[in-house]
mmCIF file of C-alpha atoms (C1' of nucleotides) in Angstrom:
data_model
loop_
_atom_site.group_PDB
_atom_site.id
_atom_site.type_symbol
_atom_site.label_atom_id
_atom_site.label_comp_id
_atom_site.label_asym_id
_atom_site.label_seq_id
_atom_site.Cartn_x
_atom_site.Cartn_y
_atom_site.Cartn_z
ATOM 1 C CA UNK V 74 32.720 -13.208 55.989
ATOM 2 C CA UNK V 75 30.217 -10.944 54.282
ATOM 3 C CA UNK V 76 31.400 -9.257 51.557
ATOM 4 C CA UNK V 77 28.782 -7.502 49.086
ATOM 5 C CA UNK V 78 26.519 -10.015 48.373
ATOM 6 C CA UNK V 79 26.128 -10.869 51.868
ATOM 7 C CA UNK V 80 25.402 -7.362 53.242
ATOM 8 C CA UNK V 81 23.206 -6.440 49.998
ATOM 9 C CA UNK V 82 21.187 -9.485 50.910
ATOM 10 C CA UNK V 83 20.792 -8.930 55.143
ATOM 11 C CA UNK V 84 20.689 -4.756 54.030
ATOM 12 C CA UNK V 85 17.371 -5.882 51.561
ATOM 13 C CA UNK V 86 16.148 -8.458 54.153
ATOM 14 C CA UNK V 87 16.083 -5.592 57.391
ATOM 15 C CA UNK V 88 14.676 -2.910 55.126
ATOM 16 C CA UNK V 89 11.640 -5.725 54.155
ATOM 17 C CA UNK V 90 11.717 -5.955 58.107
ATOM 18 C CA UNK V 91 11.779 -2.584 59.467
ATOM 19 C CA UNK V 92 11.233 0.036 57.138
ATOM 20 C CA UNK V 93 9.170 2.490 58.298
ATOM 21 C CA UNK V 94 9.259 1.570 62.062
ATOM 22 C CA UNK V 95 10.181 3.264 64.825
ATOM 23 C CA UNK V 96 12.952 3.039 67.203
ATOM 24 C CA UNK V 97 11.267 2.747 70.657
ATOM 25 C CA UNK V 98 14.157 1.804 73.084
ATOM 26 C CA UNK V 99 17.738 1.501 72.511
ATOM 27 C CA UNK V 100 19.972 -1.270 74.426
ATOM 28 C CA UNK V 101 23.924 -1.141 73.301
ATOM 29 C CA UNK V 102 26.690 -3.510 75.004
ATOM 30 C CA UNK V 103 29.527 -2.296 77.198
ATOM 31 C CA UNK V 104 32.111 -3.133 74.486
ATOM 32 C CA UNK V 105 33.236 0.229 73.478
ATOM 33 C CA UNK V 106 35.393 -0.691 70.478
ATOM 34 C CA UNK V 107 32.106 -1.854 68.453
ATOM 35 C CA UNK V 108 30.965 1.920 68.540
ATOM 36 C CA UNK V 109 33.039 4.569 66.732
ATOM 37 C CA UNK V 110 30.393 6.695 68.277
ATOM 38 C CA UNK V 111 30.253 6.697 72.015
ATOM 39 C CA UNK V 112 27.871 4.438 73.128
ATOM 40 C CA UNK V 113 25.957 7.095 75.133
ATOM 41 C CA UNK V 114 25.403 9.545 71.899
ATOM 42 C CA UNK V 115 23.836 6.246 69.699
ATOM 43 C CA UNK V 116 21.456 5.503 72.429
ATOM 44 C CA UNK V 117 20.315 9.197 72.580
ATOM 45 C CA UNK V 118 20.932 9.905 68.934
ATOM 46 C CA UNK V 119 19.211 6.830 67.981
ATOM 47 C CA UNK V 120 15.752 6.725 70.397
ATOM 48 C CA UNK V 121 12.755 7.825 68.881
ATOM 49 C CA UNK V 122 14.031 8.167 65.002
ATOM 50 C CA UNK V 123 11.784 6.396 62.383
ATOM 51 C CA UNK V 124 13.875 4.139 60.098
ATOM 52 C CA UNK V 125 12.781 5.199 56.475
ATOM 53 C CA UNK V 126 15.146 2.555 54.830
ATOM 54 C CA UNK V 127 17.790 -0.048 54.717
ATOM 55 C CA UNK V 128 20.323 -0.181 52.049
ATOM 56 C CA UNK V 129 24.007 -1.385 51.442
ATOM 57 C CA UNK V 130 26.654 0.996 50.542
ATOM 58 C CA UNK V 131 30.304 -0.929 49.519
ATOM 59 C CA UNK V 132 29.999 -3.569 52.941
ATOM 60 C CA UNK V 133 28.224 -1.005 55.129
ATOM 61 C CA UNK V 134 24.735 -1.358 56.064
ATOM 62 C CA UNK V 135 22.798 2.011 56.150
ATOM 63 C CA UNK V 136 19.931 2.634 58.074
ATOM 64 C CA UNK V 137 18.305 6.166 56.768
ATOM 65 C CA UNK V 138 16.785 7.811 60.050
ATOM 66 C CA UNK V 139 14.327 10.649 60.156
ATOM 67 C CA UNK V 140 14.576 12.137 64.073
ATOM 68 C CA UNK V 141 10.965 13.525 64.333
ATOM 69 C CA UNK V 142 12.226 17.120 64.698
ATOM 70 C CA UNK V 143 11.622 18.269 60.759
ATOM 71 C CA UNK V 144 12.688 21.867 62.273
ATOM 72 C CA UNK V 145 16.340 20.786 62.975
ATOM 73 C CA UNK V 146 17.395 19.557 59.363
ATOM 74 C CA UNK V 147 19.532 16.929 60.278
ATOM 75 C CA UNK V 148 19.511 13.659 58.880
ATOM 76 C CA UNK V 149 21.220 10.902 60.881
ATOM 77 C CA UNK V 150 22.148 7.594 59.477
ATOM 78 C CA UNK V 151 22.867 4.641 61.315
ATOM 79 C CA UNK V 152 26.014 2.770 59.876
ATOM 80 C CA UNK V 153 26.330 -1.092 60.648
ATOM 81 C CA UNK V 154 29.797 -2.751 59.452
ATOM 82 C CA UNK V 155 29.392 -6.340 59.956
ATOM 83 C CA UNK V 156 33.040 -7.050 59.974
ATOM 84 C CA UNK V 157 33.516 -10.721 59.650
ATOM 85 C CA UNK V 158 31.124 -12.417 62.491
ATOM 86 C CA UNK V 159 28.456 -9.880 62.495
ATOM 87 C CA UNK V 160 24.551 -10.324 62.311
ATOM 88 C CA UNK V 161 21.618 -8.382 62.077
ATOM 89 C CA UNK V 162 18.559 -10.629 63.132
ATOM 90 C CA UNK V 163 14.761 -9.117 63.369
ATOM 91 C CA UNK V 164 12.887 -11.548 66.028
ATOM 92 C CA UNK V 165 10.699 -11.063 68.697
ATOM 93 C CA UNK V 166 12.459 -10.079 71.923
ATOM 94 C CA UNK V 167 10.911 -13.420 73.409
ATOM 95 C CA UNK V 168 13.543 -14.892 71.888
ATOM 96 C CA UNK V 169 16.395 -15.458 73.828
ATOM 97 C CA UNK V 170 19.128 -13.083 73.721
ATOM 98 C CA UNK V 171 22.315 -15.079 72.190
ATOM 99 C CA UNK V 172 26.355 -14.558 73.553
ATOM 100 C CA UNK V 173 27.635 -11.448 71.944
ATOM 101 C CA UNK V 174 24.925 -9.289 71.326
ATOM 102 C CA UNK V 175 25.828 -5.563 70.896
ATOM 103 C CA UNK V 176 22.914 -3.898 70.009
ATOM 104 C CA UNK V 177 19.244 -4.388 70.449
ATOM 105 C CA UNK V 178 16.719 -1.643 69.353
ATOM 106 C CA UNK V 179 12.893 -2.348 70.305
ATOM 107 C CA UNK V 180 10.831 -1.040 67.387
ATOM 108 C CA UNK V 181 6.852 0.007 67.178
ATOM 109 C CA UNK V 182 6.116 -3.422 65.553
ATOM 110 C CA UNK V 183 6.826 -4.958 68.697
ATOM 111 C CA UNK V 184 9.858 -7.123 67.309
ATOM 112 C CA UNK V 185 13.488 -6.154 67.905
ATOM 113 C CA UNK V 186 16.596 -5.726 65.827
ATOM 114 C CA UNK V 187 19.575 -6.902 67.036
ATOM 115 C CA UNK V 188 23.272 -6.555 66.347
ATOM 116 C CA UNK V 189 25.164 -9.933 67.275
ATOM 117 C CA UNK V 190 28.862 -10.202 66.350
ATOM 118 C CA UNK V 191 31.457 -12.963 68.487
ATOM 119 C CA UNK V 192 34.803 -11.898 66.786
ATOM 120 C CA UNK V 193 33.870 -7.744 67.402
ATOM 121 C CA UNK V 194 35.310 -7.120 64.182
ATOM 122 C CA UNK V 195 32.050 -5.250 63.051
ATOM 123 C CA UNK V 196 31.661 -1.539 64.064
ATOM 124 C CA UNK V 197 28.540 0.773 64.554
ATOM 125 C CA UNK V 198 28.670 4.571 64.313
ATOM 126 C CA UNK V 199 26.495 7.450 63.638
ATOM 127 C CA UNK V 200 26.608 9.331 60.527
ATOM 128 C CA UNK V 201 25.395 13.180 60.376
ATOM 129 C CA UNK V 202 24.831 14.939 57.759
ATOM 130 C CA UNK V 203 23.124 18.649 57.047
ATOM 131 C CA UNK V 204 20.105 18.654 54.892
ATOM 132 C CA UNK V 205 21.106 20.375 51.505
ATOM 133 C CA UNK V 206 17.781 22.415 50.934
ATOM 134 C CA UNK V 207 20.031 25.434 50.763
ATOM 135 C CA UNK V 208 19.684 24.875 46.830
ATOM 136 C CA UNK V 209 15.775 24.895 46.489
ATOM 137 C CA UNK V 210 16.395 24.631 42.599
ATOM 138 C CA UNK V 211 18.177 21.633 42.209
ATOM 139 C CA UNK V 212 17.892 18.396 43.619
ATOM 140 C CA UNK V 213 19.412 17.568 47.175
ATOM 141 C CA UNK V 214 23.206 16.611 46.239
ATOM 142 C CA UNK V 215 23.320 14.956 49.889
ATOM 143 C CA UNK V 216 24.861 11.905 49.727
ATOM 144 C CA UNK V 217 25.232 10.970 53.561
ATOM 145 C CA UNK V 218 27.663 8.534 54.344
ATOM 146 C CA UNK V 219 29.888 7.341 51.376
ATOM 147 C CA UNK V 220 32.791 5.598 51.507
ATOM 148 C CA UNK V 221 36.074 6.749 49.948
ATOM 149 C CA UNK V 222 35.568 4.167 47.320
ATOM 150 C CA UNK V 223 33.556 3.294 43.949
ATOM 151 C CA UNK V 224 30.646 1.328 43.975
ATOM 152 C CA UNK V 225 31.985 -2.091 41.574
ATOM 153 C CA UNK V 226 28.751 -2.779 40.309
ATOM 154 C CA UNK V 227 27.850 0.775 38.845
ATOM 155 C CA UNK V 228 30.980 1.881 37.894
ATOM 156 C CA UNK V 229 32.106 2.554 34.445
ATOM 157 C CA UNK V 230 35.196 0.831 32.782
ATOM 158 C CA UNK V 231 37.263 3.853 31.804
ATOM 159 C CA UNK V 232 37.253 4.486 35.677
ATOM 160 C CA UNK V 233 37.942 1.099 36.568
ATOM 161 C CA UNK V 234 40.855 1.133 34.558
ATOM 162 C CA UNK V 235 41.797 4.486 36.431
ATOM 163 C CA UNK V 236 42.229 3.117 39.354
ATOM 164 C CA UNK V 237 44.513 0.697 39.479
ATOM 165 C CA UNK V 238 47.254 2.900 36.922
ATOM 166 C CA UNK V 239 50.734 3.546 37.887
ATOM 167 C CA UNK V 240 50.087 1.278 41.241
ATOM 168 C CA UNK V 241 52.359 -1.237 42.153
ATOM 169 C CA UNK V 242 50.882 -3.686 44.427
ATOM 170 C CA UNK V 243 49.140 -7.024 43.604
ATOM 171 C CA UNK V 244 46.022 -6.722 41.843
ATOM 172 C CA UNK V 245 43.968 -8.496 44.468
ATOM 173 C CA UNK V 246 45.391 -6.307 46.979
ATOM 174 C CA UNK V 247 44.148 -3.653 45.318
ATOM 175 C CA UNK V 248 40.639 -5.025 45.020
ATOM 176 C CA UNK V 249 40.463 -5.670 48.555
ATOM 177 C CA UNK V 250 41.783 -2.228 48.849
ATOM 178 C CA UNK V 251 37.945 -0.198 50.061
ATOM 179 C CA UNK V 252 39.638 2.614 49.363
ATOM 180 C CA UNK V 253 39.888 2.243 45.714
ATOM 181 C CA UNK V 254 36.813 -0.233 45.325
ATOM 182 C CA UNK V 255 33.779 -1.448 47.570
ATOM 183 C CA UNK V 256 32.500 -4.280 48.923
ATOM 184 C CA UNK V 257 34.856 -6.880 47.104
ATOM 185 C CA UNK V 258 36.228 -9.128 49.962
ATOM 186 C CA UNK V 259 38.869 -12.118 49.701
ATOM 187 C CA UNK V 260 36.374 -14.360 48.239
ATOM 188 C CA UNK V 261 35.374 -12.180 45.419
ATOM 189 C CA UNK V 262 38.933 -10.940 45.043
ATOM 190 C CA UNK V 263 39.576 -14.708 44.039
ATOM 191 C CA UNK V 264 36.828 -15.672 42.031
ATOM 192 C CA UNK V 265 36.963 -12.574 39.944
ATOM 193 C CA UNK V 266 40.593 -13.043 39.307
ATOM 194 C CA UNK V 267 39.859 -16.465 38.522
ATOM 195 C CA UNK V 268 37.295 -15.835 36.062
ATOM 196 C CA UNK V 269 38.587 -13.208 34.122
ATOM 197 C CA UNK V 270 42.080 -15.389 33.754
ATOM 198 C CA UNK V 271 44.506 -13.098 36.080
ATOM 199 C CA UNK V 272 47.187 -14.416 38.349
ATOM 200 C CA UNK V 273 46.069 -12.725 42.252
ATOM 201 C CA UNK V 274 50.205 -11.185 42.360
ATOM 202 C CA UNK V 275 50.267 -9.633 38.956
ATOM 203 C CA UNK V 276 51.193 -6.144 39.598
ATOM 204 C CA UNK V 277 47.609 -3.605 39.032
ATOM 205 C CA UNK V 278 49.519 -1.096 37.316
ATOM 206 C CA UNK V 279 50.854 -3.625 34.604
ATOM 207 C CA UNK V 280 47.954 -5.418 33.577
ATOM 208 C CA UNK V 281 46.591 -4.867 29.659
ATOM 209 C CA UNK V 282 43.849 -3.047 28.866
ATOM 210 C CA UNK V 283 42.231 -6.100 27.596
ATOM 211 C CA UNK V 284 42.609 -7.862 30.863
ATOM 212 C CA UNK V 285 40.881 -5.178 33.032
ATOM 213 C CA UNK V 286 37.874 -5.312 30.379
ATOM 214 C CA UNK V 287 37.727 -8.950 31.227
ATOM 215 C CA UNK V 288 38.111 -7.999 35.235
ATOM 216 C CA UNK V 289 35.759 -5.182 35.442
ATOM 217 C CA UNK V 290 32.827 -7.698 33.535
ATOM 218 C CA UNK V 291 33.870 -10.849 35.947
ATOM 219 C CA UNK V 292 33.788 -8.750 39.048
ATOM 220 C CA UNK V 293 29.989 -7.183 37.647
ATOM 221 C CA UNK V 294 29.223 -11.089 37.360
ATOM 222 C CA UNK V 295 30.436 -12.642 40.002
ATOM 223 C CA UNK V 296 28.641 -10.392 42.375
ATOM 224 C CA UNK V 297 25.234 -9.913 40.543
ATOM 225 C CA UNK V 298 25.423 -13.774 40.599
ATOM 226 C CA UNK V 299 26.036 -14.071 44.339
ATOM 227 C CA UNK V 300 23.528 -11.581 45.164
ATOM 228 C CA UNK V 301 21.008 -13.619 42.993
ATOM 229 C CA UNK V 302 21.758 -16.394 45.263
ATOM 230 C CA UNK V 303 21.569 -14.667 48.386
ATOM 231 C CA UNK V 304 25.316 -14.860 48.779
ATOM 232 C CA UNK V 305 27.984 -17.147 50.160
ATOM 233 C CA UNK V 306 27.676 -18.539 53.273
ATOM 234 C CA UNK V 307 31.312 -19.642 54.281
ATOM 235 C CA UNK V 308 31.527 -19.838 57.805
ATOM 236 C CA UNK V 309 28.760 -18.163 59.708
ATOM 237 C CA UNK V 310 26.799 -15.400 57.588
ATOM 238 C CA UNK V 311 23.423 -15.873 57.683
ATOM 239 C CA UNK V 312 20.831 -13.342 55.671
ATOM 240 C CA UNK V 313 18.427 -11.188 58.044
ATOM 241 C CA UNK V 314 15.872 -14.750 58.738
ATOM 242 C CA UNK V 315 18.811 -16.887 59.463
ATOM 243 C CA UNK V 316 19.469 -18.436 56.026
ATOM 244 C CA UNK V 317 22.121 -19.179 54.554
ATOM 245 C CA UNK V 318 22.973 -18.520 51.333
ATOM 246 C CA UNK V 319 23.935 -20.815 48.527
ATOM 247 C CA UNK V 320 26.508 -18.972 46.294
ATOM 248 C CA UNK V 321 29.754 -21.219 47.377
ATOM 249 C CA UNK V 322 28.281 -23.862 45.719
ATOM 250 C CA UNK V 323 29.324 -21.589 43.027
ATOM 251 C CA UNK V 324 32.904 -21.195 43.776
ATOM 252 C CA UNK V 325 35.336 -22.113 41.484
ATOM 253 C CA UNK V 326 38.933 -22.156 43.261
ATOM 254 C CA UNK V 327 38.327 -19.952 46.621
ATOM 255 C CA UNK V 328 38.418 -23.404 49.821
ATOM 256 C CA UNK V 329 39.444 -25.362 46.687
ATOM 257 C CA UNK V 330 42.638 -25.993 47.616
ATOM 258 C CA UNK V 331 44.439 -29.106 45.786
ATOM 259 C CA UNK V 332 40.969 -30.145 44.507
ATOM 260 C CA UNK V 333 40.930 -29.877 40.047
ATOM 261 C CA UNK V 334 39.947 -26.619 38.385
ATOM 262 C CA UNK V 335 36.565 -27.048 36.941
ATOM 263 C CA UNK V 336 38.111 -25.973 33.470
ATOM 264 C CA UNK V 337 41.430 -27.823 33.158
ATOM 265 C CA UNK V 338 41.471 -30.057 35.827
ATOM 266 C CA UNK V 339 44.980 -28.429 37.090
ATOM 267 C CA UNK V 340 45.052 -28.722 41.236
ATOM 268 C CA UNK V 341 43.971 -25.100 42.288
ATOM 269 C CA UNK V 342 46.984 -23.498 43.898
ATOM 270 C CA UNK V 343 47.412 -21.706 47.572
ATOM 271 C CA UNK V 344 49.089 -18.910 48.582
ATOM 272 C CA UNK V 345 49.583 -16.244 51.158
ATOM 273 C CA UNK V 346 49.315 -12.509 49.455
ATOM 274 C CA UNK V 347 49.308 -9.381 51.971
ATOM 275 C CA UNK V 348 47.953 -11.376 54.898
ATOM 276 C CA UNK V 349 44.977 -13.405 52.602
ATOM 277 C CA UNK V 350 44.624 -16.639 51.562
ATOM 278 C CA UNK V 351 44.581 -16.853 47.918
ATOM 279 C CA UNK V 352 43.028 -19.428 45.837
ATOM 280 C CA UNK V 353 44.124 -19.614 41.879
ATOM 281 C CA UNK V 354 44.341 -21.984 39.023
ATOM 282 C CA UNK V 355 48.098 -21.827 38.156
ATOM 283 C CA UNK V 356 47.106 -22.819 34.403
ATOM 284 C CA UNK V 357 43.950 -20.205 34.145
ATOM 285 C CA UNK V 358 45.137 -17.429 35.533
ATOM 286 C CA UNK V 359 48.441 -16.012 34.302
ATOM 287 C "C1'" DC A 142 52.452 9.527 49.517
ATOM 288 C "C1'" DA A 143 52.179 4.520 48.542
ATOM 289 C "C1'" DT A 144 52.706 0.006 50.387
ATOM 290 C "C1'" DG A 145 53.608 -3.401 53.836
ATOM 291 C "C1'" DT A 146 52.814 -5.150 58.560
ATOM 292 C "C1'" DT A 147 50.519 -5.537 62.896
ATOM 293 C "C1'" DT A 148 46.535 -5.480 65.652
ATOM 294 C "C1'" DC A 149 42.056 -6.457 67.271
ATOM 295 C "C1'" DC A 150 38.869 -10.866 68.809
ATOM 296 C "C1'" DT A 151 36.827 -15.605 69.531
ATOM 297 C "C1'" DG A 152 35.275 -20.012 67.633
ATOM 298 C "C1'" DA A 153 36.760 -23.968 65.311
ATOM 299 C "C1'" DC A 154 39.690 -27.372 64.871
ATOM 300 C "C1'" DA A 155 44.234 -30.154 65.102
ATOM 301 C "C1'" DG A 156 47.237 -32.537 67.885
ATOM 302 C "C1'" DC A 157 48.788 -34.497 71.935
ATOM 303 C "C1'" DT R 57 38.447 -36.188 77.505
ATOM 304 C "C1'" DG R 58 40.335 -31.859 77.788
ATOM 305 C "C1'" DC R 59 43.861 -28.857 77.283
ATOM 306 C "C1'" DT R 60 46.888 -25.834 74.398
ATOM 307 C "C1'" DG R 61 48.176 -23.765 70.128
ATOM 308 C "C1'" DT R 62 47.158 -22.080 65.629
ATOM 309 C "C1'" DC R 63 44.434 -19.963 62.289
ATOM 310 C "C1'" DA R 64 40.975 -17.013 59.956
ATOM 311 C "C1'" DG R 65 40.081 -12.245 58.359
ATOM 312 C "C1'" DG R 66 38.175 -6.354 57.414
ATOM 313 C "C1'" DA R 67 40.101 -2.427 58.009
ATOM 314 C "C1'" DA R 68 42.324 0.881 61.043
ATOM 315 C "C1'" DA R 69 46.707 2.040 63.050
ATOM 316 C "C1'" DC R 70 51.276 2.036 62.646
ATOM 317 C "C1'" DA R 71 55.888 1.315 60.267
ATOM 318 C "C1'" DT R 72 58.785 1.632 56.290
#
DNA sequence: CATGTTTCCTGACAGC
DNA sequence: TGCTGTCAGGAAACAT
């Protein structure tokens, strides 16, 4: 299930792989709930734009697209949500198509990207936005697409701590909550709960001061430590060659079920917590 | 409005 | 062996 890591890792290994290509032909599946924009609008929206690069914002892939036409000021971006079973693979279209395939653009180089994703959970959609040259003397505010969200990595402690005041749901619900943070997913929920000593049900609003400090630097470390390793490969995520990455040889209680905590040897403990499965060190964490 | 619950989807795996 | 049933999970939709 990619989570930021994951998606940092296949966004960094498609921008090494297509940046600066363009789109040639445009093939998208029949499965209309993949596309939050029609179908029909991608294909022609899509065709003929030059990708000028790849990055990750929260779990979204973001394709930056420059449509030729420098007269009509638009800037499109292509928006890839991998959901849990998604893939974005760059091979030549010898290679055989596999089950489940959604999307396959033909680029100039001759290979193909394509969008593969079993479970559907992953979405693809068009993002529009107007080019802000309308202020000539400042720099371009444009954003494009942005989640509602703040980016975990980059964000500053005194806002971390603002987010989770006067709310009263579990804390790890409120991590996996996109709205209030991105990219962290069940597996980063746990780990970062884990290291920074916090029980997964404590309440978000209640926690001490002292206790965020010690969440907002795990969740910064867990991450830039997955991402290092190329991320966790837990059931089928696989970077933009096919690799997997090596990060859950790093995990300390999430699929640890019954087996000792690596720091006091207490069984990890789980539990179900708004839908999730929830991995924590009763002793650890409290 | 803030939270909780259900839904979507298929592969993997357990149990008979 | 092969069938059936259960489970996983991101995030939107819906309910409370």
């Amino acid at each position: 299930m990619p989570e930021l890591p994951e998606v940092e890792t296949v966004a960094n290994g498609v921008n090494d792989r297509v940046r600066g290509q363009r789109i040639e032909s445009v093939w998208l599946s029949s499965k209309p709930q993949t596309f939050k924009t029609p179908a029909a609008e991608m294909e022609q929206d899509l065709a003929g734009c030059r990708i000028i690069q790849v990055r990750r914002v929260g779990k979204h892939i973001v394709f930056d697209l420059e449509n030729g036409d420098a007269r009509s000021g638009v800037l499109l971006q292509w928006i890839v949500h991998l959901g849990m079973t998604g893939r974005l693979l760059v091979c030549s279209p010898e290679v055989p198509l596999p089950a489940h395939t959604h999307a396959v653009l033909g680029l100039s180089s001759g290979r193909e990207l394509r969008f593969v994703d079993p479970r559907r959970f992953g979405r693809l959609a068009i993002f529009r936005m107007e080019n802000e040259s309308v202020e000539p003397s400042h720099q371009s505010t444009a954003q494009g697409f942005q989640g509602p969200g703040q980016e975990p990595l980059s964000i500053a402690l005194a806002d971390f701590q603002k987010l989770f005041r006067g709310r009263h749901l579990p804390i790890k619900s409120a991590l996996l909550n996109q709205k209030l943070l991105h990219g962290v997913g069940n597996i980063y929920a746990d780990e970062s709960l884990f290291r920074a000593g916090i029980r997964p049900k404590r309440i978000a609003g209640r926690l001490r001061k002292a206790e965020l400090e010690r969440l907002h630097v795990s969740i910064q470390t867990v991450l830039r430590e997955a991402i290092k390793l190329g991320g966790s490969s837990v059931s089928d995520y696989v970077d933009a060659d096919g690799v997997r990455g090596f990060f859950q040889l790093q995990h300390r209680v999430y699929m640890r079920t019954g087996q000792p905590c690596l720091v006091c040897g207490t069984p990890i403990r789980k539990i179900v917590l708004g839908g999730r499965s929830t991995h924590y060190c009763p002793h650890c964490q409290r």
